[in-house]
Short mmCIF file of C-alpha atoms in Angstrom, two decimals:
data_model
loop_
_atom_site.label_atom_id
_atom_site.label_comp_id
_atom_site.label_asym_id
_atom_site.label_seq_id
_atom_site.Cartn_x
_atom_site.Cartn_y
_atom_site.Cartn_z
CA UNK A 14 69.45 145.11 98.60
CA UNK A 15 69.21 147.34 95.44
CA UNK A 16 70.78 144.13 93.86
CA UNK A 17 67.29 141.99 95.51
CA UNK A 18 64.82 144.75 94.99
CA UNK A 19 65.63 144.11 91.04
CA UNK A 20 65.34 140.61 90.60
CA UNK A 21 62.01 141.04 93.02
CA UNK A 22 61.00 143.05 90.16
CA UNK A 23 62.53 140.53 88.19
CA UNK A 24 59.91 137.84 89.18
CA UNK A 25 56.98 140.32 89.71
CA UNK A 26 57.14 140.72 86.02
CA UNK A 27 57.51 137.30 85.62
CA UNK A 28 55.02 136.34 87.03
CA UNK A 29 52.65 139.21 85.51
CA UNK A 30 53.64 137.68 82.22
CA UNK A 31 52.78 134.33 83.65
CA UNK A 32 49.09 135.61 84.75
CA UNK A 33 48.74 137.47 81.54
CA UNK A 34 49.26 134.60 79.13
CA UNK A 35 46.91 132.32 81.36
CA UNK A 36 43.94 135.10 81.47
CA UNK A 37 45.15 135.02 77.27
CA UNK A 38 44.79 131.27 77.14
CA UNK A 39 41.59 131.62 79.51
CA UNK A 40 39.95 134.34 77.51
CA UNK A 41 40.72 132.16 74.06
CA UNK A 42 40.08 128.43 75.69
CA UNK A 43 35.81 130.24 76.66
CA UNK A 44 35.33 130.79 73.23
CA UNK A 45 35.99 128.12 71.75
CA UNK A 46 33.81 126.60 74.90
CA UNK A 47 31.23 128.47 73.27
CA UNK A 48 31.55 127.79 69.97
CA UNK A 49 33.59 129.80 68.26
CA UNK A 50 36.29 127.39 66.29
CA UNK A 51 38.29 129.54 64.64
CA UNK A 52 39.44 130.61 68.82
CA UNK A 53 41.89 127.09 68.91
CA UNK A 54 43.63 128.02 66.33
CA UNK A 55 45.45 131.07 67.98
CA UNK A 56 45.94 129.24 71.42
CA UNK A 57 47.77 126.23 68.07
CA UNK A 58 49.95 128.99 67.01
CA UNK A 59 50.59 129.29 70.31
CA UNK A 60 52.16 126.02 71.31
CA UNK A 61 52.50 123.95 68.92
CA UNK A 62 56.20 125.03 68.31
CA UNK A 63 56.66 124.59 72.15
CA UNK A 64 54.46 121.02 72.31
CA UNK A 65 56.44 119.53 69.01
CA UNK A 66 59.49 120.37 70.97
CA UNK A 67 58.87 119.09 73.65
CA UNK A 68 57.32 115.76 71.53
CA UNK A 69 60.37 115.54 69.24
CA UNK A 70 63.03 115.53 72.21
CA UNK A 71 61.02 112.65 73.85
CA UNK A 72 60.79 110.82 70.23
CA UNK A 73 64.16 111.48 68.11
CA UNK A 74 61.66 111.23 65.35
CA UNK A 75 60.13 114.69 63.29
CA UNK A 76 57.10 112.01 61.83
CA UNK A 77 56.44 110.79 64.78
CA UNK A 78 56.73 114.85 66.65
CA UNK A 79 54.46 116.04 63.94
CA UNK A 80 51.60 113.38 63.49
CA UNK A 81 52.08 113.08 68.07
CA UNK A 82 51.84 116.92 68.07
CA UNK A 83 48.56 116.97 65.84
CA UNK A 84 46.68 114.56 67.79
CA UNK A 85 47.67 116.25 71.41
CA UNK A 86 46.35 119.20 69.88
CA UNK A 87 43.21 117.44 68.37
CA UNK A 88 42.59 115.68 71.52
CA UNK A 89 42.56 118.65 73.54
CA UNK A 90 39.82 120.59 71.00
CA UNK A 91 38.03 117.60 71.30
CA UNK A 92 38.30 117.62 75.16
CA UNK A 93 38.40 121.51 75.92
CA UNK A 94 34.49 121.01 76.97
CA UNK A 95 35.66 119.43 79.83
CA UNK A 96 38.27 122.00 80.37
CA UNK A 97 38.01 123.27 84.22
CA UNK A 98 40.60 125.51 84.68
CA UNK A 99 41.61 123.95 87.81
CA UNK A 100 45.32 123.84 86.12
CA UNK A 101 46.38 125.82 83.23
CA UNK A 102 45.41 125.80 79.95
CA UNK A 103 49.28 125.15 78.46
CA UNK A 104 49.55 122.47 81.95
CA UNK A 105 46.23 120.77 80.77
CA UNK A 106 48.02 120.78 76.67
CA UNK A 107 51.45 119.38 77.75
CA UNK A 108 49.92 116.85 80.70
CA UNK A 109 47.68 115.92 77.65
CA UNK A 110 51.03 115.57 74.63
CA UNK A 111 53.25 113.26 77.46
CA UNK A 112 50.25 110.99 78.10
CA UNK A 113 50.27 111.37 74.40
CA UNK A 114 53.41 110.05 73.48
CA UNK A 115 53.82 107.74 76.14
CA UNK A 116 51.61 106.08 74.75
CA UNK A 117 53.24 106.06 72.17
CA UNK A 118 56.51 105.36 72.78
CA UNK A 119 54.87 102.65 74.88
CA UNK A 120 53.41 100.88 71.77
CA UNK A 121 56.45 101.13 69.25
CA UNK A 122 59.29 100.29 71.46
CA UNK A 123 61.35 99.43 69.38
CA UNK A 124 61.54 102.67 67.25
CA UNK A 125 65.16 103.13 66.11
CA UNK A 126 64.95 105.62 62.91
CA UNK A 127 66.40 109.21 64.37
CA UNK A 128 66.10 112.69 62.73
CA UNK A 129 67.50 115.41 63.58
CA UNK A 130 66.87 119.24 62.81
CA UNK A 131 68.71 121.96 62.08
CA UNK A 132 70.25 123.64 64.68
CA UNK A 133 69.88 127.45 64.43
CA UNK A 134 73.54 128.14 65.15
CA UNK A 135 73.25 131.62 64.72
CA UNK A 136 70.16 132.06 67.32
CA UNK A 137 71.49 129.44 69.44
CA UNK A 138 73.17 130.22 72.71
CA UNK A 139 76.53 131.25 70.85
CA UNK A 140 78.85 130.63 74.48
CA UNK A 141 77.41 127.21 73.61
CA UNK A 142 78.44 126.69 70.18
CA UNK A 143 81.46 128.92 71.46
CA UNK A 144 82.70 125.77 73.74
CA UNK A 145 83.29 123.79 71.30
CA UNK A 146 86.69 124.35 71.12
CA UNK A 147 87.05 123.86 67.32
CA UNK A 148 88.37 126.04 65.45
CA UNK A 149 87.32 126.19 61.72
CA UNK A 150 83.34 126.44 61.27
CA UNK A 151 82.63 123.45 59.64
CA UNK A 152 84.38 121.50 62.20
CA UNK A 153 82.26 122.92 64.63
CA UNK A 154 79.82 121.98 62.07
CA UNK A 155 80.09 118.97 62.00
CA UNK A 156 80.46 118.29 65.98
CA UNK A 157 77.49 120.10 66.55
CA UNK A 158 76.18 117.10 64.38
CA UNK A 159 77.82 114.37 65.93
CA UNK A 160 76.63 115.87 69.72
CA UNK A 161 73.32 115.72 68.85
CA UNK A 162 73.38 112.55 67.06
CA UNK A 163 74.74 111.01 70.14
CA UNK A 164 73.06 113.25 72.90
CA UNK A 165 69.64 111.23 70.89
CA UNK A 166 71.34 108.27 71.28
CA UNK A 167 71.77 109.15 75.14
CA UNK A 168 68.07 110.28 75.87
CA UNK A 169 67.05 107.20 74.16
CA UNK A 170 68.13 104.66 76.52
CA UNK A 171 66.58 106.51 79.24
CA UNK A 172 63.69 105.08 79.91
CA UNK A 173 60.44 107.57 79.23
CA UNK A 174 59.83 109.25 82.11
CA UNK A 175 63.04 109.86 83.73
CA UNK A 176 63.13 111.15 79.11
CA UNK A 177 60.63 113.00 80.49
CA UNK A 178 62.15 114.84 83.36
CA UNK A 179 65.27 115.59 81.58
CA UNK A 180 62.93 117.39 78.43
CA UNK A 181 61.09 118.79 80.17
CA UNK A 182 63.29 120.70 83.26
CA UNK A 183 66.83 121.11 80.62
CA UNK A 184 65.19 121.42 77.19
CA UNK A 185 61.97 123.25 77.96
CA UNK A 186 63.02 124.99 81.32
CA UNK A 187 59.53 124.27 83.67
CA UNK A 188 60.30 124.15 86.96
CA UNK A 189 59.32 120.69 89.04
CA UNK A 190 56.03 122.05 89.92
CA UNK A 191 54.92 122.63 87.08
CA UNK A 192 56.62 119.40 85.91
CA UNK A 193 55.31 117.31 88.21
CA UNK A 194 51.47 118.98 87.16
CA UNK A 195 52.12 116.83 84.02
CA UNK A 196 53.28 114.64 85.39
CA UNK A 197 50.65 114.09 87.87
CA UNK A 198 53.49 112.75 90.54
CA UNK A 199 54.77 114.84 93.65
CA UNK A 200 57.78 117.13 92.58
CA UNK A 201 60.47 114.75 94.89
CA UNK A 202 59.73 112.16 92.05
CA UNK A 203 60.75 114.89 89.30
CA UNK A 204 63.71 115.30 91.67
CA UNK A 205 64.80 112.08 92.42
CA UNK A 206 64.25 111.25 88.81
CA UNK A 207 66.25 114.71 87.58
CA UNK A 208 68.47 113.48 89.05
CA UNK A 209 69.08 109.68 88.56
CA UNK A 210 68.57 110.29 84.80
CA UNK A 211 71.58 113.56 84.41
CA UNK A 212 73.55 111.23 85.85
CA UNK A 213 72.00 108.61 83.67
CA UNK A 214 73.64 111.22 80.80
CA UNK A 215 76.34 111.99 81.62
CA UNK A 216 77.76 108.46 82.06
CA UNK A 217 77.12 107.73 78.17
CA UNK A 218 78.61 111.40 76.75
CA UNK A 219 81.14 110.85 79.83
CA UNK A 220 83.87 111.60 76.36
CA UNK A 221 82.24 113.87 74.72
CA UNK A 222 81.64 116.12 78.38
CA UNK A 223 83.59 118.03 81.02
CA UNK B 18 87.57 112.24 68.01
CA UNK B 19 89.19 110.41 71.27
CA UNK B 20 92.84 112.21 69.63
CA UNK B 21 91.13 115.91 70.19
CA UNK B 22 90.14 117.20 73.30
CA UNK B 23 87.52 117.31 74.63
CA UNK B 24 84.53 119.67 73.61
CA UNK B 25 84.69 122.32 77.02
CA UNK B 26 80.36 122.19 77.03
CA UNK B 27 78.29 120.35 79.64
CA UNK B 28 75.49 118.60 79.70
CA UNK B 29 73.27 121.18 80.59
CA UNK B 30 74.62 123.40 77.49
CA UNK B 31 73.99 119.60 75.19
CA UNK B 32 70.60 120.07 76.55
CA UNK B 33 70.05 123.15 75.30
CA UNK B 34 71.19 123.10 72.48
CA UNK B 35 68.74 120.35 71.27
CA UNK B 36 66.13 123.61 72.06
CA UNK B 37 67.97 125.84 68.88
CA UNK B 38 66.85 122.54 66.60
CA UNK B 39 63.51 123.89 65.36
CA UNK B 40 62.27 122.78 61.81
CA UNK B 41 61.54 124.53 59.06
CA UNK B 42 58.51 127.95 57.71
CA UNK B 43 57.34 125.14 54.82
CA UNK B 44 56.93 122.07 58.02
CA UNK B 45 54.63 124.70 59.89
CA UNK B 46 52.88 125.44 56.54
CA UNK B 47 51.75 121.37 56.15
CA UNK B 48 51.19 121.48 60.58
CA UNK B 49 48.39 123.86 60.20
CA UNK B 50 46.56 122.19 56.95
CA UNK B 51 47.22 119.11 58.19
CA UNK B 52 45.37 120.29 61.64
CA UNK B 53 42.49 121.93 59.11
CA UNK B 54 41.80 118.69 58.49
CA UNK B 55 41.88 116.72 61.64
CA UNK B 56 40.24 118.63 63.31
CA UNK B 57 37.39 119.12 60.84
CA UNK B 58 36.92 115.60 61.36
CA UNK B 59 37.07 116.03 64.40
CA UNK B 60 34.23 118.85 64.26
CA UNK B 61 32.08 115.85 61.97
CA UNK B 62 32.56 113.13 64.72
CA UNK B 63 31.70 115.54 67.17
CA UNK B 64 28.80 116.19 65.38
CA UNK B 65 27.46 113.16 64.95
CA UNK B 66 27.01 113.15 69.45
CA UNK B 67 27.08 116.29 70.80
CA UNK B 68 24.92 119.09 70.77
CA UNK B 69 24.90 123.31 70.95
CA UNK B 70 26.74 125.81 69.34
CA UNK B 71 28.84 123.96 67.09
CA UNK B 72 26.00 121.17 65.36
CA UNK B 73 25.03 123.98 63.30
CA UNK B 74 28.10 124.91 62.68
CA UNK B 75 29.01 121.03 62.12
CA UNK B 76 26.14 119.94 59.99
CA UNK B 77 26.57 123.35 57.14
CA UNK B 78 30.77 122.21 57.41
CA UNK B 79 29.08 118.45 56.88
CA UNK B 80 26.82 119.87 53.95
CA UNK B 81 29.39 121.99 52.77
CA UNK B 82 31.39 119.02 51.27
CA UNK B 83 28.94 116.37 49.58
CA UNK B 84 27.88 119.16 47.50
CA UNK B 85 30.99 120.75 46.70
CA UNK B 86 31.97 116.48 45.37
CA UNK B 87 28.80 116.79 43.39
CA UNK B 88 29.06 119.60 42.17
CA UNK B 89 32.56 118.45 41.24
CA UNK B 90 30.96 114.44 39.87
CA UNK B 91 27.85 116.72 38.28
CA UNK B 92 31.06 119.12 36.73
CA UNK B 93 32.49 116.53 34.79
CA UNK B 94 29.54 114.47 33.66
CA UNK B 95 28.58 117.33 31.89
CA UNK B 96 31.81 118.08 30.82
CA UNK B 97 32.02 114.37 29.48
CA UNK B 98 28.35 113.88 28.97
CA UNK B 99 28.62 117.72 26.81
CA UNK B 100 29.11 115.99 23.40
CA UNK B 101 28.15 118.34 19.98
CA UNK B 102 24.89 117.69 18.87
CA UNK B 103 26.78 115.49 15.59
CA UNK B 104 28.92 113.74 17.57
CA UNK B 105 25.89 112.11 19.48
CA UNK B 106 24.40 111.61 16.39
CA UNK B 107 27.46 109.01 15.13
CA UNK B 108 27.17 107.36 18.54
CA UNK B 109 23.75 106.89 18.56
CA UNK B 110 23.35 103.58 17.01
CA UNK B 111 20.20 102.45 14.64
CA UNK B 112 17.18 101.08 16.16
CA UNK B 113 16.26 97.44 14.68
CA UNK B 114 13.46 94.93 15.97
CA UNK B 115 14.64 91.93 16.35
CA UNK B 116 11.85 89.10 16.80
CA UNK B 117 14.73 86.28 19.11
CA UNK B 118 11.56 83.82 18.43
CA UNK B 119 11.85 84.01 13.94
CA UNK B 120 14.99 82.34 14.29
CA UNK B 121 13.55 79.26 15.65
CA UNK B 122 13.30 77.35 18.91
CA UNK B 123 16.38 76.82 19.31
CA UNK B 124 17.30 80.50 19.71
CA UNK B 125 15.34 80.96 22.11
CA UNK B 126 17.13 82.83 24.67
CA UNK B 127 16.73 83.01 27.98
CA UNK B 128 19.27 85.41 29.43
CA UNK B 129 20.15 84.03 32.74
CA UNK B 130 20.54 80.57 31.92
CA UNK B 131 23.21 81.40 29.15
CA UNK B 132 26.17 80.18 29.60
CA UNK B 133 28.22 83.37 28.51
CA UNK B 134 28.70 86.25 30.84
CA UNK B 135 25.73 87.35 31.94
CA UNK B 136 23.86 90.87 29.69
CA UNK B 137 24.88 88.85 27.40
CA UNK B 138 23.82 86.41 24.16
CA UNK B 139 25.20 84.84 21.63
CA UNK B 140 22.50 83.84 19.40
CA UNK B 141 21.46 83.63 16.02
CA UNK B 142 18.62 86.79 15.35
CA UNK B 143 17.56 87.52 11.59
CA UNK B 144 17.34 90.85 11.51
CA UNK B 145 13.65 91.41 10.64
CA UNK B 146 13.50 95.30 9.92
CA UNK B 147 15.78 98.02 10.47
CA UNK B 148 14.66 101.71 10.95
CA UNK B 149 15.19 104.78 13.37
CA UNK B 150 13.33 104.33 16.32
CA UNK B 151 13.18 105.18 20.18
CA UNK B 152 12.82 102.18 22.17
CA UNK B 153 9.68 101.39 23.22
CA UNK B 154 9.26 101.90 26.83
CA UNK B 155 8.51 98.56 27.79
CA UNK B 156 12.09 97.93 26.97
CA UNK B 157 13.81 95.88 29.82
CA UNK B 158 17.08 97.35 29.20
CA UNK B 159 18.39 98.84 25.81
CA UNK B 160 21.38 97.00 24.56
CA UNK B 161 23.06 96.77 20.69
CA UNK B 162 24.58 94.35 19.22
CA UNK B 163 27.76 93.25 18.19
CA UNK B 164 28.06 91.46 15.47
CA UNK B 165 30.42 88.82 15.29
CA UNK B 166 32.37 86.97 12.32
CA UNK B 167 31.91 83.37 12.51
CA UNK B 168 32.20 79.94 10.72
CA UNK B 169 29.10 77.77 10.15
CA UNK B 170 27.67 75.02 8.99
CA UNK B 171 26.47 77.13 5.40
CA UNK B 172 29.84 79.00 5.69
CA UNK B 173 30.14 82.12 6.43
CA UNK B 174 27.56 83.59 9.19
CA UNK B 175 27.55 86.11 11.57
CA UNK B 176 26.91 85.89 15.74
CA UNK B 177 25.18 88.73 17.85
CA UNK B 178 26.15 89.65 21.26
CA UNK B 179 24.01 91.90 22.94
CA UNK B 180 25.01 93.29 25.47
CA UNK B 181 23.63 96.16 27.68
CA UNK B 182 24.01 100.46 25.56
CA UNK B 183 25.16 103.36 28.44
CA UNK B 184 24.26 105.71 26.17
CA UNK B 185 27.29 108.30 28.03
CA UNK B 186 29.59 105.53 26.25
CA UNK B 187 31.01 106.17 23.93
CA UNK B 188 32.10 103.24 21.14
CA UNK B 189 34.31 103.13 18.66
CA UNK B 190 34.91 100.61 15.53
CA UNK B 191 38.09 98.89 15.59
CA UNK B 192 38.76 99.06 18.79
CA UNK B 193 39.16 96.36 21.03
CA UNK B 194 36.28 96.85 23.43
CA UNK B 195 33.02 97.87 21.47
CA UNK B 196 31.03 97.26 24.30
CA UNK B 197 30.16 97.04 28.40
CA UNK B 198 28.53 94.19 29.41
CA UNK B 199 26.64 94.85 32.01
CA UNK B 200 25.54 92.80 34.54
CA UNK B 201 21.84 92.84 33.50
CA UNK B 202 18.24 90.55 34.66
CA UNK B 203 15.94 89.78 32.81
CA UNK B 204 12.88 87.36 32.39
CA UNK B 205 12.61 83.82 30.19
CA UNK B 206 10.53 84.80 27.25
CA UNK B 207 9.33 82.02 24.27
CA UNK B 208 8.85 85.25 21.85
CA UNK B 209 10.82 88.41 23.06
CA UNK B 210 11.32 91.21 21.00
CA UNK B 211 13.93 93.48 21.66
CA UNK B 212 14.81 96.73 20.18
CA UNK B 213 18.31 97.18 19.71
CA UNK B 214 19.99 99.30 18.52
CA UNK B 215 23.27 98.27 16.57
CA UNK B 216 25.96 101.05 16.90
CA UNK B 217 26.42 103.24 13.60
CA UNK B 218 30.15 102.59 14.68
CA UNK B 219 30.64 98.82 13.51
#
């Protein structure tokens, strides 16, 4: 009983936070719609890293990701007067970012140049890095780098839509419903794509995973 | 890799590790700069079609750019053209009245028909007088004369090349480029009096 109360409290706190975030976004969106161009800067600063992360994980290329992130923000800025608040701002923004990226991926299907960002190993989840059973730090860094490369290759073998659900769910931590809203499909479709994508990734990375 | 034990990591853990891949701080500084630039362009494009509260801001931003560019260009012009009086004196060419008709009908020049490059004319001219004079107000264009040594039937003679002179350019003697020829259109006439300013640098 005490545990469920704690869990309820956490969920309630998260919901409160979510409502606060959404309310905060709504305030800034309204200001932009009224002509305060600078208010959009706040939204860019708030979401740029998340947007970049999604797009980077979809494209595996930093330059492309930077360019597409810019493009997504500009599209959002240009069409913000048409945003009616039926969904949350971040869902709307993510939808623009994902659609922009998927269009780009369709146009440049054969792009194979990957770039890797450095992993902030100190900030990263220590249990994950520690799970790499390698003795010294140098070898661990090399192994992490190798795993990054292999994962990028495996992700690129997925179709863009399957890759998107994996990125949004496993990397960005969005819910099935949120992903469905962003991708304009049902929750069931999200689940089945996710299941299939993970099966594929397991097969590709068999030698590297437990 | 195959000889070593497999890393004890799951797919989910590996995917979560990707979340830690982040560009350095400098990346975001460049990102912000680029975003400002793109947004300004989007504002300008939107300003051409839209209306509303942003309109005045767009016009202000749009007007600010050409003003600053014009100011920069004007400053550059002033710096370039702001030669001292003495420098102007040196680069100021002499003026002489030349009558093309005096040199005979063969020297009748029609610049539009001359096979020389547009804006230039090659003709043997006799100098009537040379003096410092201001250009007549009805002169179609300003010319300078460059004398080029040429061999004629009478031995050494001079050929004169008439080209447009721009006061903004300093002409150095001894240099390979002594003048700038600009395309000009001059009406054909039997006798044309042209005031010219041969540069004292020649």
